[in-house]
Short mmCIF file of C-alpha atoms and ligand atoms in Angstrom, two decimals:
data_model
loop_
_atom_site.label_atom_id
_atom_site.label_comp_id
_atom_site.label_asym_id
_atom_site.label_seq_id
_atom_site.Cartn_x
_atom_site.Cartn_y
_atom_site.Cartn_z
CA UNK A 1 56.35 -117.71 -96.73
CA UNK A 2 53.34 -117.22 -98.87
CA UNK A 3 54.62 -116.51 -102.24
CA UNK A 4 55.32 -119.29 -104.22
CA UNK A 5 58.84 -118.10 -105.81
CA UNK A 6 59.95 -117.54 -101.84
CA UNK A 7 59.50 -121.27 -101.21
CA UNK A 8 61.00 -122.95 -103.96
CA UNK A 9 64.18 -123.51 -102.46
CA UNK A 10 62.56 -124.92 -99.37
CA UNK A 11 62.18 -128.40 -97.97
CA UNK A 12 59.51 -130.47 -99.17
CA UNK A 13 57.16 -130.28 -96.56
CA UNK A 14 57.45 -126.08 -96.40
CA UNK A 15 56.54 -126.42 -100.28
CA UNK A 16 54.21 -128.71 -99.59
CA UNK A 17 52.47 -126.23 -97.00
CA UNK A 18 52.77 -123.42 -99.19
CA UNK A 19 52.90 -124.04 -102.82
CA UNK A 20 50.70 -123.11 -105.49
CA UNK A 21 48.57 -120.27 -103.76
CA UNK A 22 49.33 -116.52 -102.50
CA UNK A 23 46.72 -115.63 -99.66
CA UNK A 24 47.74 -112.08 -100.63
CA UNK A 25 46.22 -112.59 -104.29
CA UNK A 26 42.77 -113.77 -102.55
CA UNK A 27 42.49 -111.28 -99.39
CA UNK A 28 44.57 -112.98 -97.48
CA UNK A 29 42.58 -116.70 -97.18
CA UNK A 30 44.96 -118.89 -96.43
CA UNK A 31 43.05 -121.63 -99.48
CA UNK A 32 42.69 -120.48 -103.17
CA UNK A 33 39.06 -119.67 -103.59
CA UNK A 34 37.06 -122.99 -105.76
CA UNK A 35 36.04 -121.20 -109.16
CA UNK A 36 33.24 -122.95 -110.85
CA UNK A 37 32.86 -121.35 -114.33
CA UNK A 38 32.84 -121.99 -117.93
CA UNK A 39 32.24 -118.92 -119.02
CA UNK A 40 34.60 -115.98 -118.20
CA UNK A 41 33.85 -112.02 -119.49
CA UNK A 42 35.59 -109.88 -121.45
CA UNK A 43 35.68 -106.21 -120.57
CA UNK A 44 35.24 -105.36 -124.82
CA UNK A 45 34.92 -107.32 -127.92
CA UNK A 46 38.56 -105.93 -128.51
CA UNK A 47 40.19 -107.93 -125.63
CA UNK A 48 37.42 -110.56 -126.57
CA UNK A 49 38.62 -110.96 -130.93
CA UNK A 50 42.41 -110.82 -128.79
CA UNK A 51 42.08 -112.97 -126.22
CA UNK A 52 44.35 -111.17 -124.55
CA UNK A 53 43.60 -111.70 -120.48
CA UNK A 54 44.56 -114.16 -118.33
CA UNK A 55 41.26 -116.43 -118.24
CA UNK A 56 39.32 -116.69 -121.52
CA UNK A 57 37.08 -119.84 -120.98
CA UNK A 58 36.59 -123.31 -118.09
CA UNK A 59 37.89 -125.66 -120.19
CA UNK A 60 41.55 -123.69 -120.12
CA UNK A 61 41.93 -123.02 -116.50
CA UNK A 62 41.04 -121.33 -113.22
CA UNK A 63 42.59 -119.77 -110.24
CA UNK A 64 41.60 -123.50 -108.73
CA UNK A 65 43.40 -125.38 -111.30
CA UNK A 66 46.01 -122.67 -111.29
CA UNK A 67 46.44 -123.31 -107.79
CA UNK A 68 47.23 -126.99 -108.20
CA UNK A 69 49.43 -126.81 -111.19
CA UNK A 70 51.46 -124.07 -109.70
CA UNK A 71 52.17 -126.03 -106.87
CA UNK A 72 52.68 -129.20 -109.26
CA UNK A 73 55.23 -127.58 -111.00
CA UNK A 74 57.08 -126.61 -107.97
CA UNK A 75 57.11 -130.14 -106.95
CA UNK A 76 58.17 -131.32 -110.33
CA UNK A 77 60.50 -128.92 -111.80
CA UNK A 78 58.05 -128.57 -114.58
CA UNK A 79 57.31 -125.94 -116.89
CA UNK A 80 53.67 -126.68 -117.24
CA UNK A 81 51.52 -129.13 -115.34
CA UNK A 82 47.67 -129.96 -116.49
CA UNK A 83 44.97 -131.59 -114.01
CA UNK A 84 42.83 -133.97 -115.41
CA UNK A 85 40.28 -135.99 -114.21
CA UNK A 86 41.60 -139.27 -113.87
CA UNK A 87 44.90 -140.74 -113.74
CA UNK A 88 44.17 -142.94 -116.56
CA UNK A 89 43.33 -139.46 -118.50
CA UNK A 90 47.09 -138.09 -117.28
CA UNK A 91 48.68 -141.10 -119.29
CA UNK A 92 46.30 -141.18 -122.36
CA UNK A 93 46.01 -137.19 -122.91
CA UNK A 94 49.98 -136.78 -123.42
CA UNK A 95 50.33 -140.29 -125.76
CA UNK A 96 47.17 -138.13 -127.96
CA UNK A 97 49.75 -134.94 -128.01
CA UNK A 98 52.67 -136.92 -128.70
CA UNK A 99 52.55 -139.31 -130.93
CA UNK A 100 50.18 -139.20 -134.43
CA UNK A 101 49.61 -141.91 -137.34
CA UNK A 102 52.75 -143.83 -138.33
CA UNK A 103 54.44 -143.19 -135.25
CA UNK A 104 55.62 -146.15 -132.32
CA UNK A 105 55.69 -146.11 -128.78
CA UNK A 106 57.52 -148.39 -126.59
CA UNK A 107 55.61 -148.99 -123.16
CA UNK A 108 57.05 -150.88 -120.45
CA UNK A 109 55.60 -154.63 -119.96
CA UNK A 110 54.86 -154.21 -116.25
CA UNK A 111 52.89 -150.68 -116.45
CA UNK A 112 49.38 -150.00 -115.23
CA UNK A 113 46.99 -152.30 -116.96
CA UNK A 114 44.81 -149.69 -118.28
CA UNK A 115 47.54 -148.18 -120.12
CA UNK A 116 48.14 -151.68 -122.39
CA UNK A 117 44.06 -151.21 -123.02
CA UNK A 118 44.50 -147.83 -124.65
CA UNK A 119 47.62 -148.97 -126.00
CA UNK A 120 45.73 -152.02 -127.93
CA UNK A 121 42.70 -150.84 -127.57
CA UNK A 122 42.46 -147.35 -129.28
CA UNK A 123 46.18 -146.04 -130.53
CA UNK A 124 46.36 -149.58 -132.65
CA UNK A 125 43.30 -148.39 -134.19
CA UNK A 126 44.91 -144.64 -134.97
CA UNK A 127 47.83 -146.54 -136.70
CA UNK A 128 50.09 -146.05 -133.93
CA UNK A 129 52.26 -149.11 -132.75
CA UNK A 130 53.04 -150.21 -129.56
CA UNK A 131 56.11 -152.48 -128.34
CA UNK A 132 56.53 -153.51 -124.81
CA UNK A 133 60.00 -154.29 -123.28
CA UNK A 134 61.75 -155.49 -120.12
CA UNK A 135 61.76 -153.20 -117.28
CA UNK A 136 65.11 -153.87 -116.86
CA UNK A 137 66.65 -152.93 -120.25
CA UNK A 138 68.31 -149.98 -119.43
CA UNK A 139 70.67 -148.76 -122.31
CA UNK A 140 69.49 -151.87 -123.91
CA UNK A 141 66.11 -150.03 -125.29
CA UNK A 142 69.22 -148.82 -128.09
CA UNK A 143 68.27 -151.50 -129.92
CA UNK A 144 64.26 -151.26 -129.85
CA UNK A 145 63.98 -147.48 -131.55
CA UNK A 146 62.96 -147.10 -134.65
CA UNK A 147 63.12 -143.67 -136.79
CA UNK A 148 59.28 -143.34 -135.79
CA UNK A 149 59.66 -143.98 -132.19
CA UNK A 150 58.30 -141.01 -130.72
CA UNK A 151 57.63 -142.01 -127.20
CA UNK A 152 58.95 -144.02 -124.23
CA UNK A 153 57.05 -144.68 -122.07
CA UNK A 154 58.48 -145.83 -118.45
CA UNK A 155 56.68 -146.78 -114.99
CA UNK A 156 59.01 -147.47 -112.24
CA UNK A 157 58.50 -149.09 -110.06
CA UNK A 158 56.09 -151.04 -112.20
CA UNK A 159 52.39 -151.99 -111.34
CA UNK A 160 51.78 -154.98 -108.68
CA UNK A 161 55.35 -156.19 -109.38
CA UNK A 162 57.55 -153.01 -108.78
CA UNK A 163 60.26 -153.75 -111.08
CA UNK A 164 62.95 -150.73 -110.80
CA UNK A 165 63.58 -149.20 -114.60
CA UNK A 166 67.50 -147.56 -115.32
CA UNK A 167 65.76 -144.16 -116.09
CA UNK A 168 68.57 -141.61 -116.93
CA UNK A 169 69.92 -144.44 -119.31
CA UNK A 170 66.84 -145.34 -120.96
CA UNK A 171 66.09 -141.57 -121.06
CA UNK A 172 69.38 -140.83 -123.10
CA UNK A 173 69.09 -143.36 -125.62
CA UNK A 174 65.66 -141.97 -126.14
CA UNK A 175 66.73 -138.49 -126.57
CA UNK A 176 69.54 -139.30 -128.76
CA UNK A 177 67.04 -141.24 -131.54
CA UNK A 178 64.85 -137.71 -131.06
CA UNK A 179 62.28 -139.39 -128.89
CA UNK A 180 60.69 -137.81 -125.67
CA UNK A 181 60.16 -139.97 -122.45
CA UNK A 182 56.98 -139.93 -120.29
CA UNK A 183 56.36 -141.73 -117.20
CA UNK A 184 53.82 -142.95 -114.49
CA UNK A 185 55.59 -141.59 -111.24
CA UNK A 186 52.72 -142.27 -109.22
CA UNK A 187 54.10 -144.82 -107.02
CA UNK A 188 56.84 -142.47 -105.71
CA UNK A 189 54.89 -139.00 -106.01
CA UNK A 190 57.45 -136.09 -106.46
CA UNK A 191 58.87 -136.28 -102.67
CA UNK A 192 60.60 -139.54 -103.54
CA UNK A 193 61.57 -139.27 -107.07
CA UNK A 194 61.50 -136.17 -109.22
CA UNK A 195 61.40 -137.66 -113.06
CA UNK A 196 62.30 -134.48 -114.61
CA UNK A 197 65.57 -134.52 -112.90
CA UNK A 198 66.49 -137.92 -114.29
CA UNK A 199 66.04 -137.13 -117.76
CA UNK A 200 62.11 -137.99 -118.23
CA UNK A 201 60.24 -134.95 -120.06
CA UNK A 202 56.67 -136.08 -119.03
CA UNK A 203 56.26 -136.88 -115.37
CA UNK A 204 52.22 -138.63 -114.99
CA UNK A 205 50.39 -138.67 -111.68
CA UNK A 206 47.55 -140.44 -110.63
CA UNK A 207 46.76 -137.52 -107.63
CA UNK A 208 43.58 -139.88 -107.24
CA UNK A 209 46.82 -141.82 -104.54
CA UNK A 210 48.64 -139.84 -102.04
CA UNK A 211 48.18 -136.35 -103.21
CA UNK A 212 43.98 -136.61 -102.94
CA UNK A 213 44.67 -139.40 -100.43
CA UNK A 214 41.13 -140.33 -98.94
CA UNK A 215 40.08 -143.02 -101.57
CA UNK A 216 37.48 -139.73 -102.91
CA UNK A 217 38.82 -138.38 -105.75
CA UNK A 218 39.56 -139.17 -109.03
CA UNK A 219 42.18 -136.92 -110.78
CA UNK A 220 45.26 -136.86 -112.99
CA UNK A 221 48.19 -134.64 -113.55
CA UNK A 222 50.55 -133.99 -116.35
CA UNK A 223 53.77 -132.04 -115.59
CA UNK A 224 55.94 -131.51 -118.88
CA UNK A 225 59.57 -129.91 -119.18
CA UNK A 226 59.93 -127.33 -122.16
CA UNK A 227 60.32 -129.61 -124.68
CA UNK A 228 57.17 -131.49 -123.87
CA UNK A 229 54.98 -128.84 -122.75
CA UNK A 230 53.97 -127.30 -126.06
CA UNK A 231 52.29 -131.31 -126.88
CA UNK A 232 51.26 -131.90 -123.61
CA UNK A 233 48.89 -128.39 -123.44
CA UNK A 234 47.92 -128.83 -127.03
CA UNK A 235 46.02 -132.44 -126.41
CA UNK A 236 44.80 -130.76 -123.13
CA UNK A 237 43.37 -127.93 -125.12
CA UNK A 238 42.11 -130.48 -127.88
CA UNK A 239 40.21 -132.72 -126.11
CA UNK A 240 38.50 -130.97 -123.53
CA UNK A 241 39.69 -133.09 -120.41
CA UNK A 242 39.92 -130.89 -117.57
CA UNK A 243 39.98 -131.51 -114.18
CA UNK A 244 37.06 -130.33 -112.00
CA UNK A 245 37.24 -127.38 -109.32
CA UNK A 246 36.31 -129.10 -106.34
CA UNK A 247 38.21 -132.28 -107.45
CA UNK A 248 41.29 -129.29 -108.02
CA UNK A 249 40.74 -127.62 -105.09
CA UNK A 250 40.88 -131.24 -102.59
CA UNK A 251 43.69 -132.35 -104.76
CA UNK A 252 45.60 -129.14 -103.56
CA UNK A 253 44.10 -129.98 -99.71
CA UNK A 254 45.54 -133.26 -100.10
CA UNK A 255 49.16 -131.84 -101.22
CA UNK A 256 49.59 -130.10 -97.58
CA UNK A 257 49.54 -133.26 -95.86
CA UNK A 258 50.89 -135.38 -98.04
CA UNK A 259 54.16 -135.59 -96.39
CA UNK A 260 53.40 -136.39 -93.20
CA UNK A 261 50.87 -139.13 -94.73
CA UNK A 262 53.83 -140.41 -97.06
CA UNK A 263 56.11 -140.81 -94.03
CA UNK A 264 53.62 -142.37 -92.07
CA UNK A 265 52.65 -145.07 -94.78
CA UNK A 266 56.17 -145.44 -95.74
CA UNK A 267 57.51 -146.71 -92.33
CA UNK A 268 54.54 -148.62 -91.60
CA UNK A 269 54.86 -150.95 -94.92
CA UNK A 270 58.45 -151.21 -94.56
CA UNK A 271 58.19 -152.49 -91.27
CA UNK A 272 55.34 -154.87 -92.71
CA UNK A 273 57.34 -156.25 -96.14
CA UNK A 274 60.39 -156.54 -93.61
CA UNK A 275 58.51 -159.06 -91.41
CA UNK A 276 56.98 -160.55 -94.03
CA UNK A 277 60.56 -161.54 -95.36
CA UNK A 278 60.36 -164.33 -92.99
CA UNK A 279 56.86 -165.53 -92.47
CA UNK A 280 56.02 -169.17 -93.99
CA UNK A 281 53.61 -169.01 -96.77
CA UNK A 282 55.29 -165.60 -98.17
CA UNK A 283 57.75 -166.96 -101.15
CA UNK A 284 58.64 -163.37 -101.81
CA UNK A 285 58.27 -159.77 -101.13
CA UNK A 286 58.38 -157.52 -103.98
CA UNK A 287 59.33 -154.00 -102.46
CA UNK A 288 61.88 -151.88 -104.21
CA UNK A 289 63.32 -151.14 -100.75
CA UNK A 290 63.95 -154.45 -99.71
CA UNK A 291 68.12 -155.39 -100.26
CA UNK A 292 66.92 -158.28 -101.26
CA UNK A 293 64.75 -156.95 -104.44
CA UNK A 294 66.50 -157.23 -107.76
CA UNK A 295 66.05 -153.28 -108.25
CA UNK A 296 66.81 -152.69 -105.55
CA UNK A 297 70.31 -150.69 -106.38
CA UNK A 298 68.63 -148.82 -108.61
CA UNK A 299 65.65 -147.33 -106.23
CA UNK A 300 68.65 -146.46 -103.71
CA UNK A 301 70.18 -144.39 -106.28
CA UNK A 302 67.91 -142.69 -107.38
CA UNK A 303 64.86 -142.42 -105.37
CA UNK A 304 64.52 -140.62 -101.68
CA UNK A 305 61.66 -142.65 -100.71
CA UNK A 306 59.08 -145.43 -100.71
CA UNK A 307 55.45 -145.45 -101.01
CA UNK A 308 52.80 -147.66 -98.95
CA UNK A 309 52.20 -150.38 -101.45
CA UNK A 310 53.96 -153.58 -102.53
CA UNK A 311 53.50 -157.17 -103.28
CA UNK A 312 54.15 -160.14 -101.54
CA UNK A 313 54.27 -163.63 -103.32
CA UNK A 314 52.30 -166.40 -101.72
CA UNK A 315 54.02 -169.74 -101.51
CA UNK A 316 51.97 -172.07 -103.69
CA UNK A 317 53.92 -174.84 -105.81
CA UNK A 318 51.07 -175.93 -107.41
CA UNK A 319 49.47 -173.34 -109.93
CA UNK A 320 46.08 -174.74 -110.05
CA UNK A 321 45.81 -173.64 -106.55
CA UNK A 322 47.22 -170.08 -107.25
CA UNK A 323 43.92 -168.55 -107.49
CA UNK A 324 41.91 -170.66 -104.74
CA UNK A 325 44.49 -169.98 -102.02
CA UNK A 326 44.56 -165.82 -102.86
CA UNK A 327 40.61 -165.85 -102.35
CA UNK A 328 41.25 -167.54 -99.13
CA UNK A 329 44.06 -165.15 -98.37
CA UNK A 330 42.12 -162.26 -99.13
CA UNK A 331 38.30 -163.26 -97.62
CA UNK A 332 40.18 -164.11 -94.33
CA UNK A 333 41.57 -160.37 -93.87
CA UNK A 334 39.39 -158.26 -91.31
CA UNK A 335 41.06 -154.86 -91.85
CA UNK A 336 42.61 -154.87 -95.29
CA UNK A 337 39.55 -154.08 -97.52
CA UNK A 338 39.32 -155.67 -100.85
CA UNK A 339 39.40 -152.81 -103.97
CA UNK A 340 41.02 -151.26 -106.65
CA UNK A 341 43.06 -147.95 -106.41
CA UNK A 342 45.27 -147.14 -103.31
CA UNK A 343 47.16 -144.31 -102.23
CA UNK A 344 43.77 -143.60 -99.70
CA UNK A 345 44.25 -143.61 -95.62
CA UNK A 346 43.08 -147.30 -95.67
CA UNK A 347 44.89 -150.47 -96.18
CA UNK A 348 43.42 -152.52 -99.42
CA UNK A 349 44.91 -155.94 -100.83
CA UNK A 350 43.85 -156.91 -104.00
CA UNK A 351 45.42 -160.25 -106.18
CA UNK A 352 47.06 -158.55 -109.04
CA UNK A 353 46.02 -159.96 -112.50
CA UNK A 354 49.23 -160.32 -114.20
CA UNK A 355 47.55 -162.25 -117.39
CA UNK A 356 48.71 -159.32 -119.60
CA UNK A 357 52.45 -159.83 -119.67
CA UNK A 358 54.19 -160.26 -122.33
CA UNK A 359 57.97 -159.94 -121.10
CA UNK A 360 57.83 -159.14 -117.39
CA UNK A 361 56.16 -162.77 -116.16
CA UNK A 362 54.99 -162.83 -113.38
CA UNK A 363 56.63 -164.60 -110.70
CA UNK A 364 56.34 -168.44 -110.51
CA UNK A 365 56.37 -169.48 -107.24
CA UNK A 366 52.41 -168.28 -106.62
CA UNK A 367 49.89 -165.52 -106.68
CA UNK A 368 50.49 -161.87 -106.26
CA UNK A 369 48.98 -160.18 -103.49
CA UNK A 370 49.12 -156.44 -103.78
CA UNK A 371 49.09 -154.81 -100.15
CA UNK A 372 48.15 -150.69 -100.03
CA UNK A 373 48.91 -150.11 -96.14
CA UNK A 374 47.17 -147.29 -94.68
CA UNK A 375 47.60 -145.52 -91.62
CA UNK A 376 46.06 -147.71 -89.46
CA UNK A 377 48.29 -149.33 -86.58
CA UNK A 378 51.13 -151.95 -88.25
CA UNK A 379 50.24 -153.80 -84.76
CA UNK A 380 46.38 -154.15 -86.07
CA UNK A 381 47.87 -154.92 -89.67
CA UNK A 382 50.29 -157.50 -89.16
CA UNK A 383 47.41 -159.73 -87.18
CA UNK A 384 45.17 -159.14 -90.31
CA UNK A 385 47.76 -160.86 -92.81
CA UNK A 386 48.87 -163.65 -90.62
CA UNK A 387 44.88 -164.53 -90.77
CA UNK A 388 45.33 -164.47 -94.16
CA UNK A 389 48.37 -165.93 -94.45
CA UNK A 390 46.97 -169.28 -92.12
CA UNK A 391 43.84 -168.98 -94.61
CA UNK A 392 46.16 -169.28 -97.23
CA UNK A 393 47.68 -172.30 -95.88
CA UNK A 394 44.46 -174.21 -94.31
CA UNK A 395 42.31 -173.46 -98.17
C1 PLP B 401 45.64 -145.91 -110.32
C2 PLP B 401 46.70 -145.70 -111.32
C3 PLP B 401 46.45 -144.98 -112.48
C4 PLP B 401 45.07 -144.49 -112.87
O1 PLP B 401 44.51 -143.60 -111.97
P1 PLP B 401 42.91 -143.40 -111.94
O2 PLP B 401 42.75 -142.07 -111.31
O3 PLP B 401 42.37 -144.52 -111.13
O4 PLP B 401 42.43 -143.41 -113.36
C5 PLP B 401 47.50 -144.76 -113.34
N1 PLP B 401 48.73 -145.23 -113.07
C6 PLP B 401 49.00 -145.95 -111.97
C7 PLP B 401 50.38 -146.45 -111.74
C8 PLP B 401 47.99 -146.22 -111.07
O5 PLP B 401 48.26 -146.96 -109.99
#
């Protein structure tokens, strides 16, 4: 089982174990060697003027980054994956290769923060226009495209709030006005929900989550259909952004135990938004595979899986309070760490800043507390948010 084309028709965690690297092509080592190297050499100034072998320069690829794009675009179903180095990087490289002057995105209202910034921030600037709609417009989206929409961009489920998006039926409105679809599947990674399959042509990862998965690495991936692929590699090219071979190489480490780690933090926070369903103080839980979330139909029909974070609401009538009685929440917590990212071995809670909504409000009843559980013992985590939760109550 150590050639890649052997394994693609095997269960996850097999191509998880084996993907991306032939120990044969490397004298048998089981790992891909880590290349570090800009320059590469050309046997004559022939092959040189030609370019015509399979490394020319650092910036384009290695073995390394081979490695992890290979096994990428087993995972994905893509034809071409690119590694860059941060996740924010996987979003902004393909909006630079897809869309130009003149041109309009539409970019869900409840996607990662940092992609609104770049959004407002720089393509506003470039004469590109952004509109943001309601996660759960479905087919409705119809009626936002416009002859220069070139992208659609989706995140499901959506940052801090997890809103479920209809993605085959936005996806085929969007290829019928000529548009291609992108989307942040970082929440779900490719064991739980494979975008290409569902009609999206650009499936984003932040790897610096589950597939690096120690809190260590920052790192992005791109992994683009055929239709996509030819923008996608041209911004890559363009702009220099490449991934780093160490930060490759761990990324790839990462992938072999990623399933095991996925299962792990996937029971453990279902078990914890399940109790926290009926604990006083918690208004809401916002996790996708809760019956009782909104999307929830949708993430049962189309996803295989559910990731280690989600939200819970804290129940605070009085709004003024909202922030006071999250800081008491959080400082309270003994375990839980307080920090950005997740998708590390270590549980994090962070209160989600949901300021920048335009269409997606955030929920009334009180503040949002993110939760990334780890793989720490739920009987050690539970303890830790009921001190926050009594916190919460006494502030
Ligand atoms: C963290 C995150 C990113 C950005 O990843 P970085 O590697 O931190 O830049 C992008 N999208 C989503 C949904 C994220 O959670």
């Amino acid at each position: 089982m150590s050639n890649t084309s052997n394994t693609s028709k095997a269960g996850i965690n097999t191509r998880l174990a084996h993907s991306g690297h032939d120990p044969r092509s490397f004298h048998g080592f089981v790992n891909p060697p880590v290349v570090h190297a800009s320059t590469v050499l050309f046997p004559d100034s022939a092959t040189m003027v030609s370019r015509n072998q399979k490394y020319t320069y650092g910036t384009y690829g290695t073995p390394t980054t081979d490695a992890l794009n290979a096994a990428m675009n087993e995972l994905e179903g893509s034809e071409g994956t690119i590694a860059v180095p941060s996740g924010l990087a996987a979003i902004t490289v393909p909006f630079l290769g897809v869309l130009s002057a003149g041109d309009h995105v539409l970019v869900v209202d409840s996607v990662y923060g940092p992609t609104r910034n770049f959004c407002t921030g720089m393509l506003a600037g470039f004469g590109i226009e952004t509109t943001y709609y309601d996660p759960s417009i479905g087919a409705g989206i119809e009626s936002l495209m416009r002859p220069n929409t070139k992208l659609v961009h989706t995140e499901a489920p959506g940052s801090n709030t997890f809103e479920m998006q209809d993605i085959p039926a936005i996806a085929e409105v969007a290829h019928a006005h000529g548009a291609l679809v992108s989307m942040d599947n970082t929440w779900a990674t490719p064991l739980y929900f494979k975008p290409l399959d569902h009609g999206v042509d650009i499936s984003i990862h932040a790897a610096t989550k589950y597939p690096a998965g120690h809190s260590d690495i920052l790192i992005g991936t791109v992994s683009a259909n055929k239709q996509a692929w030819p923008a996608v590699w041209k911004a890559f090219t363009m702009l220099g952004v490449c991934a780093s071979p160490d930060d490759s190489y761990m990324t790839l480490r990462g992938l072999r135990t990623m399933g095991v780690r996925l299962a792990r933090h996937q029971e453990s926070a279902l078990a914890i938004a399940r109790a926290l369903e009926d604990m006083q103080g918690v208004a809401r839980v916002l996790h996708p595979a809760l019956e009782s979330f909104p999307g929830h139909d949708l993430w049962k029909r189309d996803f295989c899986g559910s990731s280690g974070i989600f939200s819970i609401v804290l129940d605070v009538a009085d709004a003024s309070r909202h922030e006071a009685k999250a800081h008491a929440f959080l400082d309270a917590l003994e375990i839980f760490g307080l920090g950005y990212s997740w998708g590390g071995y270590e549980s994090l809670a962070v209160h989600a800043n949901l300021s920048d909504r335009t269409v997606a409000l955030p929920p009334r009843e009180g503040p949002v507390i993110r939760l990334q559980i780890g793989l720490e013992d739920v009987e050690d985590l539970m303890p830790d948010i009921e001190r926050g939760l009594a916190a919460a109550k006494s502030a």
